[in-house]
Tab-separated table of C-alpha atoms in Angstrom:
chain	number	residue	atom	x	y	z
A	13	UNK	CA	57.317	105.390	125.466
A	14	UNK	CA	55.635	101.829	124.606
A	15	UNK	CA	51.847	100.944	125.201
A	16	UNK	CA	52.565	99.060	128.534
A	17	UNK	CA	54.631	102.246	130.083
A	18	UNK	CA	51.830	104.752	128.910
A	19	UNK	CA	49.372	102.442	130.716
A	20	UNK	CA	51.557	102.348	133.814
A	21	UNK	CA	51.650	106.296	133.930
A	22	UNK	CA	48.167	106.567	133.786
A	23	UNK	CA	47.652	104.170	136.600
A	24	UNK	CA	49.974	106.086	138.609
A	25	UNK	CA	48.480	109.307	137.999
A	26	UNK	CA	44.982	107.841	138.661
A	27	UNK	CA	46.100	106.710	142.248
A	28	UNK	CA	47.745	110.190	142.728
A	29	UNK	CA	44.612	111.832	142.066
A	30	UNK	CA	42.263	109.790	144.065
A	31	UNK	CA	45.078	110.413	146.870
A	32	UNK	CA	44.989	113.951	146.510
A	33	UNK	CA	41.305	114.225	146.152
A	34	UNK	CA	40.989	112.383	149.271
A	35	UNK	CA	43.501	114.195	151.563
A	36	UNK	CA	44.366	117.533	149.795
A	37	UNK	CA	47.624	116.785	148.543
A	38	UNK	CA	49.643	113.613	147.362
A	39	UNK	CA	49.608	113.655	143.546
A	40	UNK	CA	53.220	115.439	142.860
A	41	UNK	CA	54.603	113.425	145.936
A	42	UNK	CA	53.573	110.344	144.624
A	43	UNK	CA	53.949	110.778	140.878
A	44	UNK	CA	56.982	112.881	140.402
A	45	UNK	CA	59.927	110.406	141.661
A	46	UNK	CA	58.132	107.619	139.593
A	47	UNK	CA	57.216	109.443	136.029
A	48	UNK	CA	60.662	110.839	136.071
A	49	UNK	CA	62.024	107.358	135.707
A	50	UNK	CA	60.284	107.036	132.570
A	51	UNK	CA	60.713	110.458	131.074
A	52	UNK	CA	62.593	113.386	133.143
A	53	UNK	CA	60.293	115.920	131.247
A	54	UNK	CA	57.223	114.818	132.971
A	55	UNK	CA	58.538	117.012	135.974
A	56	UNK	CA	57.735	119.605	136.841
A	57	UNK	CA	55.725	121.189	134.195
A	58	UNK	CA	53.503	118.519	132.801
A	59	UNK	CA	52.474	117.217	136.343
A	60	UNK	CA	51.707	120.723	137.377
A	61	UNK	CA	49.555	121.338	134.483
A	62	UNK	CA	47.655	118.256	134.752
A	63	UNK	CA	46.988	118.691	138.408
A	64	UNK	CA	45.802	122.407	137.788
A	65	UNK	CA	42.761	120.625	136.258
A	66	UNK	CA	42.252	118.575	139.618
A	67	UNK	CA	42.698	121.445	141.752
A	68	UNK	CA	40.068	123.337	139.924
A	69	UNK	CA	37.555	120.635	140.369
A	70	UNK	CA	38.576	120.177	143.954
A	71	UNK	CA	38.308	123.912	145.004
A	72	UNK	CA	34.949	124.059	143.353
A	73	UNK	CA	33.854	121.088	145.078
A	74	UNK	CA	34.994	122.275	148.674
A	75	UNK	CA	34.620	125.722	148.077
A	76	UNK	CA	32.540	126.266	151.008
A	77	UNK	CA	35.261	125.641	153.587
A	78	UNK	CA	38.045	127.385	152.007
A	79	UNK	CA	40.435	129.574	154.049
A	80	UNK	CA	40.675	132.469	152.194
A	81	UNK	CA	42.798	134.689	154.758
A	82	UNK	CA	45.097	131.887	154.666
A	83	UNK	CA	45.480	131.486	151.014
A	84	UNK	CA	46.273	135.170	150.522
A	85	UNK	CA	49.307	135.330	152.837
A	86	UNK	CA	50.424	132.008	151.511
A	87	UNK	CA	50.376	133.042	148.090
A	88	UNK	CA	52.669	135.993	148.889
A	89	UNK	CA	55.636	133.458	149.970
A	90	UNK	CA	54.497	131.229	146.923
A	91	UNK	CA	55.561	134.076	144.571
A	92	UNK	CA	58.995	134.516	146.219
A	93	UNK	CA	59.605	130.771	146.279
A	94	UNK	CA	58.751	130.402	142.446
A	95	UNK	CA	61.273	133.225	141.674
A	96	UNK	CA	63.838	131.000	143.475
A	97	UNK	CA	63.055	128.213	142.003
A	98	UNK	CA	63.148	129.807	138.504
A	99	UNK	CA	66.768	130.668	139.213
A	100	UNK	CA	67.900	127.041	140.398
A	101	UNK	CA	66.021	125.540	137.469
A	102	UNK	CA	67.819	128.059	135.015
A	103	UNK	CA	71.308	127.193	136.279
A	104	UNK	CA	71.356	123.544	137.242
A	105	UNK	CA	71.771	120.901	134.768
A	106	UNK	CA	69.395	118.037	134.002
A	107	UNK	CA	71.795	115.367	135.655
A	108	UNK	CA	71.712	117.342	138.834
A	109	UNK	CA	67.973	118.271	138.388
A	110	UNK	CA	67.053	114.585	138.930
A	111	UNK	CA	69.239	114.331	142.186
A	112	UNK	CA	67.528	117.632	143.196
A	113	UNK	CA	64.254	116.116	142.601
A	114	UNK	CA	65.109	112.935	144.728
A	115	UNK	CA	66.388	115.121	147.751
A	116	UNK	CA	63.233	117.469	147.377
A	117	UNK	CA	61.138	114.387	147.348
A	118	UNK	CA	62.646	112.789	150.304
A	119	UNK	CA	62.646	116.330	152.141
A	120	UNK	CA	58.824	116.742	151.450
A	121	UNK	CA	58.313	113.163	153.146
A	122	UNK	CA	60.314	113.943	156.009
A	123	UNK	CA	58.508	117.120	156.596
A	124	UNK	CA	55.044	115.182	156.259
A	125	UNK	CA	55.981	112.779	158.886
A	126	UNK	CA	58.074	115.207	161.192
A	127	UNK	CA	55.164	115.615	163.662
A	128	UNK	CA	55.431	119.138	163.733
A	129	UNK	CA	52.645	121.698	164.562
A	130	UNK	CA	52.038	124.921	163.189
A	131	UNK	CA	49.574	127.634	163.710
A	132	UNK	CA	48.389	129.143	160.400
A	133	UNK	CA	49.137	132.559	161.445
A	134	UNK	CA	50.801	135.148	159.007
A	135	UNK	CA	54.778	134.531	159.454
A	136	UNK	CA	53.746	130.470	159.126
A	137	UNK	CA	51.813	131.065	156.232
A	138	UNK	CA	54.455	133.103	154.490
A	139	UNK	CA	57.189	130.541	155.030
A	140	UNK	CA	54.968	127.566	154.029
A	141	UNK	CA	54.148	129.483	150.815
A	142	UNK	CA	57.574	130.136	150.274
A	143	UNK	CA	58.813	126.416	150.514
A	144	UNK	CA	55.655	125.334	148.610
A	145	UNK	CA	56.532	127.707	145.813
A	146	UNK	CA	60.223	126.323	145.551
A	147	UNK	CA	59.458	122.615	145.723
A	148	UNK	CA	56.420	122.821	143.781
A	149	UNK	CA	57.950	124.671	140.735
A	150	UNK	CA	61.181	122.448	141.079
A	151	UNK	CA	59.540	118.931	141.776
A	152	UNK	CA	56.056	119.276	141.674
A	153	UNK	CA	55.573	118.754	145.248
A	154	UNK	CA	54.611	121.672	147.033
A	155	UNK	CA	51.999	120.021	149.287
A	156	UNK	CA	53.870	118.989	152.595
A	157	UNK	CA	54.711	122.627	153.576
A	158	UNK	CA	50.963	123.575	153.327
A	159	UNK	CA	49.750	120.287	154.867
A	160	UNK	CA	51.664	120.727	158.023
A	161	UNK	CA	50.145	124.027	158.578
A	162	UNK	CA	46.507	122.685	157.739
A	163	UNK	CA	46.926	119.054	159.056
A	164	UNK	CA	44.604	119.450	161.955
A	165	UNK	CA	41.954	121.456	159.970
A	166	UNK	CA	38.383	119.390	159.150
A	167	UNK	CA	39.012	117.419	155.886
A	168	UNK	CA	37.061	119.770	153.762
A	169	UNK	CA	38.865	122.522	154.803
A	170	UNK	CA	42.231	120.982	154.251
A	171	UNK	CA	41.199	119.877	150.771
A	172	UNK	CA	39.626	123.220	149.655
A	173	UNK	CA	42.266	125.509	151.232
A	174	UNK	CA	44.996	123.451	149.708
A	175	UNK	CA	43.354	123.090	146.497
A	176	UNK	CA	42.474	126.786	145.950
A	177	UNK	CA	46.473	127.743	146.937
A	178	UNK	CA	47.478	125.029	144.398
A	179	UNK	CA	45.432	126.343	141.707
A	180	UNK	CA	46.772	129.821	142.060
A	181	UNK	CA	50.520	128.717	142.812
A	182	UNK	CA	50.399	126.222	139.684
A	183	UNK	CA	49.650	129.670	137.186
A	184	UNK	CA	52.531	131.367	138.823
A	185	UNK	CA	54.843	128.196	138.692
A	186	UNK	CA	53.871	127.621	134.880
A	187	UNK	CA	54.757	130.976	134.075
A	188	UNK	CA	57.914	130.892	135.241
A	189	UNK	CA	58.859	127.853	133.581
A	190	UNK	CA	57.541	128.825	130.457
A	191	UNK	CA	59.615	132.268	130.616
A	192	UNK	CA	62.973	129.887	131.459
A	193	UNK	CA	62.228	127.803	128.697
A	194	UNK	CA	61.280	124.650	130.501
A	195	UNK	CA	57.543	124.349	129.493
A	196	UNK	CA	56.563	123.915	125.761
A	197	UNK	CA	54.607	121.635	123.085
A	198	UNK	CA	56.424	118.428	124.312
A	199	UNK	CA	55.692	118.988	128.105
A	200	UNK	CA	51.889	120.167	127.007
A	201	UNK	CA	51.838	116.566	125.333
A	202	UNK	CA	52.825	114.854	128.207
A	203	UNK	CA	50.405	116.648	130.180
A	204	UNK	CA	47.493	115.542	127.920
A	205	UNK	CA	48.413	112.009	128.455
A	206	UNK	CA	47.492	112.356	132.036
A	207	UNK	CA	44.016	114.021	131.871
A	208	UNK	CA	41.690	111.086	131.565
A	209	UNK	CA	43.483	109.703	134.773
A	210	UNK	CA	42.848	113.038	136.625
A	211	UNK	CA	39.282	113.116	135.623
A	212	UNK	CA	38.625	109.331	136.932
A	213	UNK	CA	40.456	109.932	139.992
A	214	UNK	CA	38.510	113.287	140.843
A	215	UNK	CA	35.263	111.240	140.319
A	216	UNK	CA	36.603	108.370	142.487
A	217	UNK	CA	37.693	110.760	145.297
A	218	UNK	CA	34.157	111.918	145.658
A	219	UNK	CA	33.870	108.542	147.679
A	220	UNK	CA	37.004	107.898	149.228
A	221	UNK	CA	37.297	111.314	150.516
A	222	UNK	CA	34.267	110.361	152.722
A	223	UNK	CA	35.576	106.619	153.573
A	224	UNK	CA	39.225	106.484	153.532
A	225	UNK	CA	41.184	107.050	156.592
A	226	UNK	CA	43.318	110.175	156.306
A	227	UNK	CA	46.161	108.960	158.517
A	228	UNK	CA	46.574	105.589	156.504
A	229	UNK	CA	45.988	107.554	153.091
A	230	UNK	CA	49.064	109.767	153.637
A	231	UNK	CA	51.096	107.219	154.979
A	232	UNK	CA	50.620	105.249	151.748
A	233	UNK	CA	51.544	108.125	149.794
A	234	UNK	CA	54.691	108.851	151.771
A	235	UNK	CA	55.724	105.237	151.858
A	236	UNK	CA	55.655	104.950	148.014
A	237	UNK	CA	57.063	108.431	147.410
A	238	UNK	CA	60.184	108.051	149.758
A	239	UNK	CA	60.872	104.615	148.030
A	240	UNK	CA	60.771	106.243	144.464
A	241	UNK	CA	62.639	109.321	145.848
A	242	UNK	CA	65.440	106.918	147.054
A	243	UNK	CA	65.560	105.181	143.782
A	244	UNK	CA	65.931	108.627	141.735
A	245	UNK	CA	68.827	109.604	144.119
A	246	UNK	CA	70.764	106.318	144.115
A	247	UNK	CA	70.365	106.383	140.144
A	248	UNK	CA	72.542	109.329	140.036
A	249	UNK	CA	75.278	107.463	141.238
A	250	UNK	CA	75.325	104.371	139.572
């Protein structure tokens, strides 16, 4: 990539990190469909690894509000979804993988704006964890299923619980990607390109999490992600 492209990637990751630090999700949803236009191998491993640093910091920051019971049951579903995603990634070609990513992004957007309301009980948490594991491992966008479950929670609980869940889930997803040969030194290098933006975004989110309206922030993420997802899908037919 050129210096200009690297700078743009850094900017996208910075915005994604600020958004996730403010509302609990959004990094993968925003960055995945944009960064895949520069290099398809940004998704899913590099974005997952770089976001793992962000979720670690957010989990520590909002640890007082984490719903540990919810994380336990969601992780059971996440493991199942990750195994299913590993099978999909092992048998799907790179061409169809890009198309699948675009569709997954749009599906995530639809889920987030659907207006559905769920209580965080055991069956719902298992289902949300499974969908998050599937979408997160395939396309680095595991946020919407869990965000639907906790969308009525207070900001600190939403951010803390989702960050703790993402931290554990990302470890499982990266292990699966390594096992099927989809994460190596090249992907590690791409992840390192994003780390400084992740750290700056986390610092900025300490302010934005207190002042940015959650509804408008989520809307901004979803609009950009939807446009990028549509672009990714249409690229496969031209």
